[in-house]
PDB file of C-alpha atoms in Angstrom:
ATOM      1  CA  MET F   8     125.380 102.473 109.503  1.00 91.00           C
ATOM      2  CA  LEU F   9     125.602  98.760 108.478  1.00 96.00           C
ATOM      3  CA  THR F  10     128.883  96.931 108.176  1.00 96.00           C
ATOM      4  CA  GLU F  11     129.359  95.057 104.895  1.00 97.00           C
ATOM      5  CA  GLU F  12     128.538  91.802 106.668  1.00 98.00           C
ATOM      6  CA  GLU F  13     125.352  93.288 108.088  1.00 98.00           C
ATOM      7  CA  PHE F  14     124.464  94.652 104.630  1.00 98.00           C
ATOM      8  CA  ASP F  15     124.974  91.213 103.083  1.00 98.00           C
ATOM      9  CA  GLN F  16     122.863  89.600 105.748  1.00 98.00           C
ATOM     10  CA  TRP F  17     120.096  92.213 105.177  1.00 98.00           C
ATOM     11  CA  CYS F  18     120.183  91.607 101.449  1.00 98.00           C
ATOM     12  CA  SER F  19     119.949  87.872 102.064  1.00 98.00           C
ATOM     13  CA  GLN F  20     116.979  88.244 104.472  1.00 97.00           C
ATOM     14  CA  LYS F  21     115.235  90.350 101.824  1.00 97.00           C
ATOM     15  CA  ARG F  22     116.147  87.893  99.045  1.00 97.00           C
ATOM     16  CA  LEU F  23     117.280  90.731  96.812  1.00 98.00           C
ATOM     17  CA  ALA F  24     118.334  89.955  93.284  1.00 98.00           C
ATOM     18  CA  GLN F  25     121.986  90.416  92.375  1.00 98.00           C
ATOM     19  CA  ASN F  26     121.273  93.537  90.273  1.00 98.00           C
ATOM     20  CA  THR F  27     119.394  95.046  93.142  1.00 98.00           C
ATOM     21  CA  ARG F  28     122.254  94.297  95.589  1.00 98.00           C
ATOM     22  CA  ALA F  29     124.681  95.856  93.192  1.00 98.00           C
ATOM     23  CA  LEU F  30     122.514  98.948  92.758  1.00 98.00           C
ATOM     24  CA  ILE F  31     122.175  99.469  96.543  1.00 99.00           C
ATOM     25  CA  ALA F  32     125.934  98.762  97.019  1.00 98.00           C
ATOM     26  CA  GLN F  33     126.726 101.474  94.489  1.00 98.00           C
ATOM     27  CA  ILE F  34     124.404 103.998  96.227  1.00 98.00           C
ATOM     28  CA  ARG F  35     126.154 103.187  99.518  1.00 98.00           C
ATOM     29  CA  GLN F  36     129.599 103.837  98.139  1.00 96.00           C
ATOM     30  CA  VAL F  37     129.293 106.937  95.864  1.00 95.00           C
ATOM     31  CA  PRO F  38     129.149 110.482  97.176  1.00 91.00           C
ATOM     32  CA  PRO F  39     125.929 112.562  96.702  1.00 91.00           C
ATOM     33  CA  SER F  40     125.233 112.936  92.923  1.00 88.00           C
ATOM     34  CA  ARG F  41     124.776 116.645  93.219  1.00 77.00           C
ATOM     35  CA  ARG F  42     125.306 119.594  95.673  1.00 80.00           C
ATOM     36  CA  VAL F  43     122.086 121.018  97.098  1.00 72.00           C
ATOM     37  CA  GLN F  44     121.251 124.553  96.037  1.00 69.00           C
ATOM     38  CA  GLY F  45     119.700 127.374  97.970  1.00 65.00           C
ATOM     39  CA  ASN F  46     116.934 129.310  96.389  1.00 65.00           C
ATOM     40  CA  TYR F  47     114.913 132.257  97.528  1.00 61.00           C
ATOM     41  CA  GLY F  48     112.944 131.145 100.607  1.00 62.00           C
ATOM     42  CA  ASN F  49     114.929 128.118 101.560  1.00 70.00           C
ATOM     43  CA  VAL F  50     118.052 127.541 103.622  1.00 78.00           C
ATOM     44  CA  CYS F  51     120.361 124.634 102.609  1.00 84.00           C
ATOM     45  CA  GLY F  52     123.100 123.123 104.624  1.00 88.00           C
ATOM     46  CA  ASN F  53     124.596 119.932 106.105  1.00 92.00           C
ATOM     47  CA  TYR F  54     123.353 117.862 108.976  1.00 93.00           C
ATOM     48  CA  CYS F  55     126.043 115.902 110.914  1.00 95.00           C
ATOM     49  CA  SER F  56     124.409 112.457 111.124  1.00 96.00           C
ATOM     50  CA  GLU F  57     125.431 110.199 113.993  1.00 96.00           C
ATOM     51  CA  LYS F  58     123.599 107.301 112.406  1.00 97.00           C
ATOM     52  CA  MET F  59     125.524 107.660 109.175  1.00 97.00           C
ATOM     53  CA  GLY F  60     128.826 109.017 110.463  1.00 94.00           C
ATOM     54  CA  GLN F  61     128.799 111.675 107.780  1.00 95.00           C
ATOM     55  CA  THR F  62     127.143 114.951 106.839  1.00 93.00           C
ATOM     56  CA  ILE F  63     123.811 114.764 105.025  1.00 94.00           C
ATOM     57  CA  GLN F  64     122.807 117.635 102.755  1.00 92.00           C
ATOM     58  CA  PHE F  65     119.403 119.355 102.938  1.00 90.00           C
ATOM     59  CA  GLU F  66     117.755 122.008 100.761  1.00 84.00           C
ATOM     60  CA  SER F  67     115.255 123.286 103.279  1.00 76.00           C
ATOM     61  CA  HIS F  68     115.642 123.627 107.074  1.00 66.00           C
ATOM     62  CA  ARG F  69     111.846 123.480 107.584  1.00 72.00           C
ATOM     63  CA  GLY F  70     111.446 120.690 105.058  1.00 80.00           C
ATOM     64  CA  GLU F  71     114.178 118.291 104.437  1.00 88.00           C
ATOM     65  CA  LEU F  72     116.191 118.996 107.622  1.00 89.00           C
ATOM     66  CA  ALA F  73     113.072 118.453 109.697  1.00 88.00           C
ATOM     67  CA  HIS F  74     112.447 115.213 107.733  1.00 90.00           C
ATOM     68  CA  ILE F  75     116.034 114.017 108.335  1.00 92.00           C
ATOM     69  CA  ILE F  76     115.749 114.662 112.122  1.00 91.00           C
ATOM     70  CA  ASP F  77     112.194 113.412 112.562  1.00 88.00           C
ATOM     71  CA  GLN F  78     111.840 110.578 110.066  1.00 92.00           C
ATOM     72  CA  LEU F  79     115.325 109.284 109.313  1.00 94.00           C
ATOM     73  CA  GLU F  80     117.962 110.019 111.993  1.00 96.00           C
ATOM     74  CA  HIS F  81     115.855 109.162 115.068  1.00 93.00           C
ATOM     75  CA  ASN F  82     113.673 106.408 113.510  1.00 95.00           C
ATOM     76  CA  ARG F  83     114.782 103.008 114.744  1.00 96.00           C
ATOM     77  CA  GLU F  84     113.380 101.282 111.687  1.00 98.00           C
ATOM     78  CA  VAL F  85     115.873 103.244 109.433  1.00 98.00           C
ATOM     79  CA  LEU F  86     119.227 101.484 109.180  1.00 98.00           C
ATOM     80  CA  GLU F  87     120.856 103.818 106.664  1.00 98.00           C
ATOM     81  CA  TYR F  88     119.937 106.821 104.466  1.00 98.00           C
ATOM     82  CA  TYR F  89     121.807 108.581 101.703  1.00 98.00           C
ATOM     83  CA  ASP F  90     121.186 112.047 100.354  1.00 96.00           C
ATOM     84  CA  GLN F  91     121.075 112.941  96.677  1.00 96.00           C
ATOM     85  CA  PRO F  92     121.500 109.328  95.337  1.00 98.00           C
ATOM     86  CA  PRO F  93     122.344 108.800  91.678  1.00 98.00           C
ATOM     87  CA  PRO F  94     119.591 110.000  89.263  1.00 98.00           C
ATOM     88  CA  ILE F  95     116.858 107.636  88.205  1.00 98.00           C
ATOM     89  CA  GLU F  96     114.834 107.831  84.979  1.00 98.00           C
ATOM     90  CA  LEU F  97     111.176 108.725  85.202  1.00 98.00           C
ATOM     91  CA  ASN F  98     108.724 108.049  82.328  1.00 98.00           C
ATOM     92  CA  TYR F  99     105.211 109.402  82.310  1.00 98.00           C
ATOM     93  CA  PHE F 100     102.736 111.294  80.152  1.00 97.00           C
ATOM     94  CA  SER F 101     102.416 115.050  80.572  1.00 95.00           C
ATOM     95  CA  LYS F 102      99.165 116.916  81.045  1.00 94.00           C
ATOM     96  CA  SER F 103      98.883 117.222  77.288  1.00 95.00           C
ATOM     97  CA  ALA F 104      99.434 113.439  76.821  1.00 95.00           C
ATOM     98  CA  ARG F 105     103.011 113.912  75.590  1.00 97.00           C
ATOM     99  CA  GLN F 106     105.555 111.199  76.630  1.00 97.00           C
ATOM    100  CA  VAL F 107     108.002 112.594  79.161  1.00 97.00           C
ATOM    101  CA  ARG F 108     111.369 110.990  79.961  1.00 98.00           C
ATOM    102  CA  THR F 109     113.381 112.748  82.566  1.00 97.00           C
ATOM    103  CA  SER F 110     116.422 112.198  84.798  1.00 98.00           C
ATOM    104  CA  HIS F 111     115.451 112.782  88.461  1.00 97.00           C
ATOM    105  CA  THR F 112     117.541 112.932  91.602  1.00 96.00           C
ATOM    106  CA  PRO F 113     115.417 111.829  94.583  1.00 97.00           C
ATOM    107  CA  ASP F 114     116.225 113.465  97.893  1.00 95.00           C
ATOM    108  CA  PHE F 115     117.139 110.242  99.653  1.00 97.00           C
ATOM    109  CA  PHE F 116     117.721 106.515  99.370  1.00 99.00           C
ATOM    110  CA  VAL F 117     116.642 104.802 102.533  1.00 99.00           C
ATOM    111  CA  ILE F 118     117.325 101.380 103.942  1.00 99.00           C
ATOM    112  CA  GLU F 119     114.931 100.266 106.749  1.00 98.00           C
ATOM    113  CA  ILE F 120     114.524  96.967 108.497  1.00 98.00           C
ATOM    114  CA  ASN F 121     111.636  95.929 106.192  1.00 97.00           C
ATOM    115  CA  TRP F 122     111.729  98.563 103.343  1.00 98.00           C
ATOM    116  CA  ALA F 123     114.210 100.022 100.965  1.00 98.00           C
ATOM    117  CA  GLY F 124     113.904 102.644  98.281  1.00 99.00           C
ATOM    118  CA  TRP F 125     113.925 106.242  97.165  1.00 99.00           C
ATOM    119  CA  GLU F 126     112.261 109.107  98.996  1.00 97.00           C
ATOM    120  CA  GLU F 127     111.270 112.479  97.659  1.00 95.00           C
ATOM    121  CA  PHE F 128     110.320 115.137 100.119  1.00 92.00           C
ATOM    122  CA  LYS F 129     108.044 117.960  99.208  1.00 91.00           C
ATOM    123  CA  PRO F 130     106.132 120.668 101.157  1.00 89.00           C
ATOM    124  CA  ILE F 131     102.435 120.033 100.709  1.00 93.00           C
ATOM    125  CA  SER F 132     101.847 123.371  99.074  1.00 92.00           C
ATOM    126  CA  GLU F 133     104.489 122.627  96.408  1.00 92.00           C
ATOM    127  CA  LEU F 134     103.246 119.075  95.979  1.00 95.00           C
ATOM    128  CA  ARG F 135      99.649 120.258  95.286  1.00 96.00           C
ATOM    129  CA  LEU F 136     100.889 122.735  92.652  1.00 97.00           C
ATOM    130  CA  LYS F 137     103.062 120.101  90.985  1.00 96.00           C
ATOM    131  CA  ALA F 138     100.195 117.621  90.961  1.00 96.00           C
ATOM    132  CA  GLN F 139      98.159 120.195  88.996  1.00 96.00           C
ATOM    133  CA  GLN F 140     101.051 120.806  86.567  1.00 96.00           C
ATOM    134  CA  GLN F 141     102.139 117.123  86.276  1.00 96.00           C
ATOM    135  CA  PRO F 142      99.014 114.965  87.144  1.00 97.00           C
ATOM    136  CA  ASN F 143     100.742 111.779  86.035  1.00 97.00           C
ATOM    137  CA  ARG F 144     103.877 112.316  88.023  1.00 98.00           C
ATOM    138  CA  TYR F 145     102.186 113.217  91.419  1.00 98.00           C
ATOM    139  CA  VAL F 146      99.037 111.593  92.500  1.00 97.00           C
ATOM    140  CA  GLN F 147      97.039 111.768  95.757  1.00 96.00           C
ATOM    141  CA  ASP F 148      94.773 108.929  96.814  1.00 95.00           C
ATOM    142  CA  GLU F 149      91.430 109.118  98.620  1.00 95.00           C
ATOM    143  CA  LYS F 150      93.147 108.852 102.034  1.00 94.00           C
ATOM    144  CA  GLY F 151      95.354 111.918 101.229  1.00 92.00           C
ATOM    145  CA  ASN F 152      98.584 109.850 100.643  1.00 95.00           C
ATOM    146  CA  TRP F 153     100.897 111.097  97.889  1.00 97.00           C
ATOM    147  CA  PHE F 154     102.570 108.940  95.261  1.00 97.00           C
ATOM    148  CA  CYS F 155     104.850 109.244  92.315  1.00 98.00           C
ATOM    149  CA  PRO F 156     103.815 106.444  89.926  1.00 98.00           C
ATOM    150  CA  PRO F 157     106.802 106.834  87.560  1.00 99.00           C
ATOM    151  CA  GLY F 158     109.139 106.651  90.586  1.00 99.00           C
ATOM    152  CA  GLN F 159     107.293 103.507  91.769  1.00 99.00           C
ATOM    153  CA  GLU F 160     107.599 101.992  88.334  1.00 98.00           C
ATOM    154  CA  TYR F 161     111.350 102.605  88.260  1.00 99.00           C
ATOM    155  CA  ALA F 162     111.786 101.103  91.781  1.00 99.00           C
ATOM    156  CA  LYS F 163     109.609  98.101  91.035  1.00 98.00           C
ATOM    157  CA  LYS F 164     112.184  96.969  88.349  1.00 98.00           C
ATOM    158  CA  TYR F 165     114.509  96.368  91.276  1.00 98.00           C
ATOM    159  CA  GLY F 166     112.048  95.095  93.865  1.00 98.00           C
ATOM    160  CA  LEU F 167     112.364  98.373  95.697  1.00 99.00           C
ATOM    161  CA  ASN F 168     110.060 101.239  96.607  1.00 99.00           C
ATOM    162  CA  TYR F 169     109.589 104.892  95.982  1.00 99.00           C
ATOM    163  CA  ARG F 170     107.649 107.193  98.283  1.00 97.00           C
ATOM    164  CA  VAL F 171     106.703 110.832  98.519  1.00 97.00           C
ATOM    165  CA  ARG F 172     106.895 112.432 101.930  1.00 95.00           C
ATOM    166  CA  THR F 173     105.354 115.727 103.006  1.00 92.00           C
ATOM    167  CA  ASP F 174     105.717 118.245 105.815  1.00 86.00           C
ATOM    168  CA  LEU F 175     102.264 117.089 107.050  1.00 82.00           C
ATOM    169  CA  GLU F 176     104.080 113.944 108.421  1.00 81.00           C
ATOM    170  CA  GLN F 177     106.384 115.978 110.708  1.00 71.00           C
ATOM    171  CA  ASN F 178     106.011 116.202 114.446  1.00 63.00           C
ATOM    172  CA  THR F 179     106.062 120.013 114.668  1.00 59.00           C
ATOM    173  CA  ILE F 180     106.118 120.077 118.445  1.00 60.00           C
ATOM    174  CA  ARG F 181     109.236 117.846 118.639  1.00 57.00           C
ATOM    175  CA  LEU F 182     110.877 119.990 115.899  1.00 57.00           C
ATOM    176  CA  ARG F 183     110.212 123.269 117.721  1.00 61.00           C
ATOM    177  CA  ASN F 184     111.935 121.853 120.808  1.00 56.00           C
TER     178      ASN F 184
END
C-alpha cells in the first residue's frame, strides 16, 4: 500500500487532474460501498491481503478470489486495489434502443504503476450471456477481449480506465496449488 507521499508522487508522475486525484483519494479512504452477497452456486468471503493490510471481499472463490490472488495480490505492477469502490453511473442503450442509466458498483478499483481504473470480473459464461442481453454494455472484440464501453466512457472523464476481466485470464495450475 502506498503512503500519502508515494500516492502524491504517483499522481504527479501521471499528471492527474485535481478532480481525478480527489476521486482516487476518496476511493482510497472510504470502506467498501457494499457488502458482498452469496448466491446459489458461489461462495463469498474475505481475503487477508498482505499488500493492502486489510481484508478484501470476494463474491466467488473460483472467480473473484482467484482473480485477487493471481492478478492483484501477487502482481508487482499492482500498487493498490480496493474492493467494492463507490458506485459509478453507466449510460448506454438497451437491446431495444432504450436509454439506460444505472448505478453500478465495479468489483475493484486498481492502481498500477502505469494504469489506474475500475475492474469488473465476470466468469466467461456469465459474460457471454450478459453480452447477448445487454449488447451495448458488454462487447467482445475480434481478438476475444471484453469491454464495457459505458464503463470506459465514465472512466475517460477522469483520465482513468475501465476493464473487464474473465476467468480465462487465470493461471489455473497456480490456483490449484
